[in-house]
Coordinates of C-alpha atoms and ligand atoms in Angstrom, one line a residue:
X16 CA 125.3 26.8 97.8
X17 CA 124.6 24.9 101.0
X18 CA 123.7 26.1 104.5
X19 CA 126.8 27.3 106.2
X20 CA 128.7 28.1 103.1
X21 CA 130.3 31.6 102.9
X22 CA 128.6 33.8 100.3
X23 CA 130.7 34.5 97.3
X24 CA 130.1 36.8 94.3
X25 CA 130.0 33.7 92.0
X26 CA 126.9 32.4 93.9
X27 CA 125.0 35.4 92.4
X28 CA 126.2 35.2 88.7
X29 CA 122.7 34.7 87.4
X30 CA 121.3 37.6 89.4
X31 CA 120.0 39.5 86.3
X32 CA 117.8 36.6 85.3
X33 CA 117.2 34.6 88.5
X34 CA 113.7 33.7 89.6
X35 CA 112.0 31.2 91.9
X36 CA 108.4 31.3 90.8
X37 CA 107.6 34.1 93.3
X38 CA 107.0 37.4 91.6
X39 CA 109.0 38.6 88.6
X40 CA 112.3 37.1 87.4
X41 CA 115.3 39.3 86.8
X42 CA 114.9 41.7 89.7
X43 CA 117.8 40.3 91.7
X44 CA 119.0 37.2 93.6
X45 CA 118.7 37.0 97.4
X46 CA 120.5 35.1 100.1
X47 CA 120.3 35.1 103.9
X48 CA 123.5 35.2 105.9
X49 CA 124.6 35.7 109.4
X50 CA 126.7 38.6 110.5
X51 CA 128.7 37.7 113.5
X52 CA 128.5 40.3 116.2
X53 CA 131.4 41.3 118.4
X54 CA 129.0 41.8 121.4
X55 CA 128.4 39.1 124.0
X56 CA 124.6 39.4 124.1
X57 CA 124.0 39.0 120.4
X58 CA 126.1 36.3 118.8
X59 CA 124.7 36.4 115.2
X60 CA 122.5 38.8 113.4
X61 CA 120.6 37.6 110.3
X62 CA 121.1 39.8 107.3
X63 CA 119.4 39.7 103.8
X64 CA 121.8 40.1 100.9
X65 CA 120.5 41.0 97.5
X66 CA 122.4 41.4 94.2
X67 CA 120.1 43.4 92.0
X68 CA 120.5 45.5 88.8
X69 CA 118.5 48.2 90.7
X70 CA 121.7 49.1 92.6
X71 CA 123.4 50.3 89.5
X72 CA 120.3 52.4 88.6
X73 CA 120.2 53.9 92.1
X74 CA 123.9 54.8 91.9
X75 CA 123.5 56.3 88.4
X76 CA 120.4 58.2 89.4
X77 CA 118.4 56.5 86.6
X78 CA 114.6 56.3 86.2
X79 CA 112.8 56.5 89.5
X80 CA 116.1 57.1 91.3
X81 CA 116.8 60.5 89.8
X82 CA 115.6 62.3 92.9
X83 CA 117.6 60.4 95.5
X84 CA 119.3 63.1 97.7
X85 CA 120.8 63.8 101.0
X86 CA 121.6 61.0 103.4
X87 CA 120.1 58.4 101.0
X88 CA 122.2 59.6 98.1
X89 CA 125.3 59.5 100.4
X90 CA 124.4 55.9 101.5
X91 CA 123.9 54.7 97.9
X92 CA 127.2 56.3 96.7
X93 CA 129.1 54.7 99.5
X94 CA 127.5 51.3 99.5
X95 CA 127.3 50.1 95.9
X96 CA 129.8 47.5 94.8
X97 CA 128.9 44.9 92.1
X98 CA 125.2 45.5 92.6
X99 CA 125.0 44.2 96.1
X100 CA 122.9 45.6 99.0
X101 CA 122.3 44.1 102.4
X102 CA 120.2 44.9 105.4
X103 CA 119.4 43.6 108.8
X104 CA 116.7 41.1 108.3
X105 CA 114.5 42.0 111.1
X106 CA 110.9 43.2 110.9
X107 CA 110.1 46.4 112.8
X108 CA 106.8 45.0 114.0
X109 CA 107.8 42.2 116.3
X110 CA 111.3 41.4 115.1
X111 CA 110.5 38.3 112.9
X112 CA 112.9 37.5 110.0
X113 CA 111.0 38.4 106.8
X114 CA 112.4 37.6 103.4
X115 CA 112.7 38.7 99.8
X116 CA 110.9 36.2 97.5
X117 CA 110.6 33.8 100.4
X118 CA 106.9 33.3 100.8
X119 CA 104.8 32.0 97.9
X120 CA 101.6 33.5 99.3
X121 CA 103.1 37.0 99.4
X122 CA 101.5 37.9 96.0
X123 CA 98.2 38.1 97.8
X124 CA 99.6 41.1 99.7
X125 CA 101.3 42.7 96.6
X126 CA 104.6 41.7 98.1
X127 CA 105.8 39.0 95.7
X128 CA 108.7 41.3 94.6
X129 CA 109.2 42.9 98.0
X130 CA 110.3 41.8 101.4
X131 CA 107.4 40.2 103.1
X132 CA 106.8 39.2 106.7
X133 CA 104.1 36.7 107.2
X134 CA 103.6 37.5 110.9
X135 CA 101.2 40.4 110.2
X136 CA 101.8 41.1 106.5
X137 CA 104.4 43.8 106.8
X138 CA 105.9 44.7 103.4
X139 CA 109.2 46.4 102.7
X140 CA 110.4 47.6 99.3
X141 CA 114.1 47.0 98.9
X142 CA 114.0 49.1 95.7
X143 CA 112.9 52.3 97.5
X144 CA 115.7 53.2 99.9
X145 CA 114.6 55.4 102.8
X146 CA 116.2 56.5 106.0
X147 CA 115.5 53.8 108.7
X148 CA 113.4 54.9 111.6
X149 CA 113.3 51.7 113.6
X150 CA 109.9 52.6 114.9
X151 CA 107.5 49.8 115.4
X152 CA 104.6 49.5 113.1
X153 CA 101.2 49.7 114.7
X154 CA 99.6 46.3 115.3
X155 CA 96.8 45.4 112.9
X156 CA 93.2 46.2 114.0
X157 CA 90.7 43.5 114.5
Ligands
FES220 S1 107.1 40.7 112.9 FE1 106.8 41.3 110.9 S2 104.7 41.7 110.7 FE2 105.0 41.0 112.7

């Protein structure tokens, strides 16, 4: 896959075993894409795509996902095809673009298997769906 290529399901065929020496292998395979906006002010929005076996577990209510309910349950039921999830790749702190398994040093912040933003070490867990608040995180002290 090269920069500018359209993402295709076949790019993610090894998603159940994929790894890149950051965190654990087999949790899913990520890619970054742009979502072209129809608006005039914002031409492209960066999105993170992840194909992960966790999506099937979420949809089936297995393991730690047995208690998903309400809006989160509705979202998972409506948005699970072939184990893909995607989200706007923008940190709520100062709008940097974080990444899943993107930064080798993320293990130091217990974020090797999570979405890590190296601006001020914000960490997001793609395997724990929650309702988005879009509230800015407080700036670090000191
Ligand atoms: S923009 Fe992500 S931690 Fe600052």
